[in-house]
Amino acid sequence: RPKTRVRLTPPDVMEPMVRESREVTDKRIEKAALELQWQLSSLGPEKLQDLQGCRCERCHGTGHETCPVCKGTGIIVSAEFGRKFCSHCRGNGKYTCSVCHGTGSIATWMPQG
């Protein structure tokens, strides 16, 4: 008796892996933010005001930019290959801001360049 083969498209196969990767990344960022907040809380309000910096103009303070290739969907549709994950943003639909490196602000107290 021949075995029935089920062919899954790449998005069907990769979606759970991409979702899990996003969750792990989000948890790491959240943990790092909490740790930094705890460390900065010992500095006092005057010092915190000096360190705050200004909002990044490129990402508008979000820390990430929308992928220009897939327009934030994370998926590219082509006649030749059908649906596939965007290779530019790795299927996330966004990537870390190249100016503020994901912080959402520019440290005015640090030298630029």
Coordinates of C-alpha atoms in Angstrom, one line a residue:
R1 CA 0.0 0.0 0.0
P2 CA 1.6 3.3 -1.0
K3 CA 2.1 5.9 1.6
T4 CA 0.3 9.2 1.3
R5 CA 2.6 12.1 1.3
V6 CA 1.4 15.5 2.5
R7 CA 3.2 18.4 1.0
L8 CA 3.4 21.4 3.3
T9 CA 4.3 24.8 1.9
P10 CA 7.2 26.6 3.6
P11 CA 5.0 29.1 5.5
D12 CA 3.0 26.3 7.0
V13 CA 6.2 24.6 8.2
M14 CA 8.1 27.6 9.3
E15 CA 5.3 29.6 11.0
P16 CA 5.5 27.8 14.4
M17 CA 9.3 28.2 14.4
V18 CA 9.1 31.9 13.6
R19 CA 6.4 32.5 16.3
E20 CA 8.5 30.7 18.9
S21 CA 11.6 32.7 17.9
R22 CA 9.6 36.0 18.3
E23 CA 8.4 34.9 21.7
V24 CA 11.9 34.1 22.9
T25 CA 13.3 37.4 21.6
D26 CA 10.4 39.3 23.2
K27 CA 11.1 37.7 26.6
R28 CA 14.9 38.4 26.4
I29 CA 14.2 42.1 25.6
E30 CA 11.6 42.3 28.4
K31 CA 14.1 40.8 30.8
A32 CA 16.9 43.1 29.7
A33 CA 14.6 46.2 30.0
L34 CA 13.6 45.3 33.5
E35 CA 17.2 44.7 34.6
L36 CA 18.3 48.0 33.1
Q37 CA 15.3 49.8 34.8
W38 CA 16.3 48.3 38.1
Q39 CA 19.9 49.4 37.7
L40 CA 19.0 52.9 36.6
S41 CA 16.5 53.4 39.5
S42 CA 19.4 53.6 41.9
L43 CA 20.8 56.7 40.1
G44 CA 18.1 59.1 41.3
P45 CA 15.8 61.4 39.2
E46 CA 18.4 64.1 38.5
K47 CA 20.9 61.7 36.9
L48 CA 18.1 59.8 35.0
Q49 CA 17.0 63.1 33.4
D50 CA 20.5 63.6 32.1
L51 CA 20.7 60.1 30.7
Q52 CA 17.4 60.0 29.0
G53 CA 18.3 61.3 25.5
C54 CA 15.8 62.2 22.8
R55 CA 13.4 60.1 20.8
C56 CA 14.8 58.5 17.7
E57 CA 13.4 60.2 14.6
R58 CA 13.9 57.3 12.3
C59 CA 11.8 54.7 14.2
H60 CA 9.7 57.3 16.1
G61 CA 10.8 55.8 19.4
T62 CA 9.6 52.2 18.7
G63 CA 13.1 50.7 18.3
H64 CA 12.3 49.0 15.1
E65 CA 11.6 49.9 11.5
T66 CA 9.0 48.3 9.1
C67 CA 10.6 46.2 6.5
P68 CA 10.5 48.0 3.1
V69 CA 10.6 44.8 1.1
C70 CA 7.5 43.0 2.5
K71 CA 5.8 46.2 3.9
G72 CA 5.6 44.7 7.4
T73 CA 3.8 41.5 6.5
G74 CA 6.9 39.2 6.8
I75 CA 5.8 37.4 3.6
I76 CA 6.6 37.9 0.0
V77 CA 4.4 36.6 -2.8
S78 CA 5.9 35.9 -6.2
A79 CA 4.6 34.2 -9.3
E80 CA 7.6 31.9 -9.4
F81 CA 7.8 30.8 -5.8
G82 CA 4.4 31.5 -4.3
R83 CA 4.4 32.6 -0.7
K84 CA 7.6 32.7 1.2
F85 CA 9.1 34.4 4.2
C86 CA 10.8 37.7 3.6
S87 CA 14.6 37.1 3.6
H88 CA 15.2 40.8 4.4
C89 CA 13.5 40.8 7.8
R90 CA 13.5 37.0 8.2
G91 CA 9.7 36.9 8.3
N92 CA 9.3 39.4 11.2
G93 CA 8.0 42.3 9.1
K94 CA 10.3 44.6 11.0
Y95 CA 13.9 44.9 12.0
T96 CA 16.0 46.7 14.6
C97 CA 16.4 50.4 13.9
S98 CA 19.7 51.1 12.4
V99 CA 20.0 54.5 14.1
C100 CA 19.1 53.8 17.8
H101 CA 19.9 50.1 17.6
G102 CA 16.5 49.1 19.1
T103 CA 16.5 51.5 22.1
G104 CA 14.0 54.0 20.7
S105 CA 16.1 57.0 21.7
I106 CA 19.3 58.6 20.9
A107 CA 21.7 59.3 23.8
T108 CA 22.5 63.0 23.6
W109 CA 25.3 62.6 26.1
M110 CA 27.2 60.1 23.9
P111 CA 29.4 61.2 20.9
Q112 CA 27.6 60.5 17.6
G113 CA 29.3 58.7 14.7

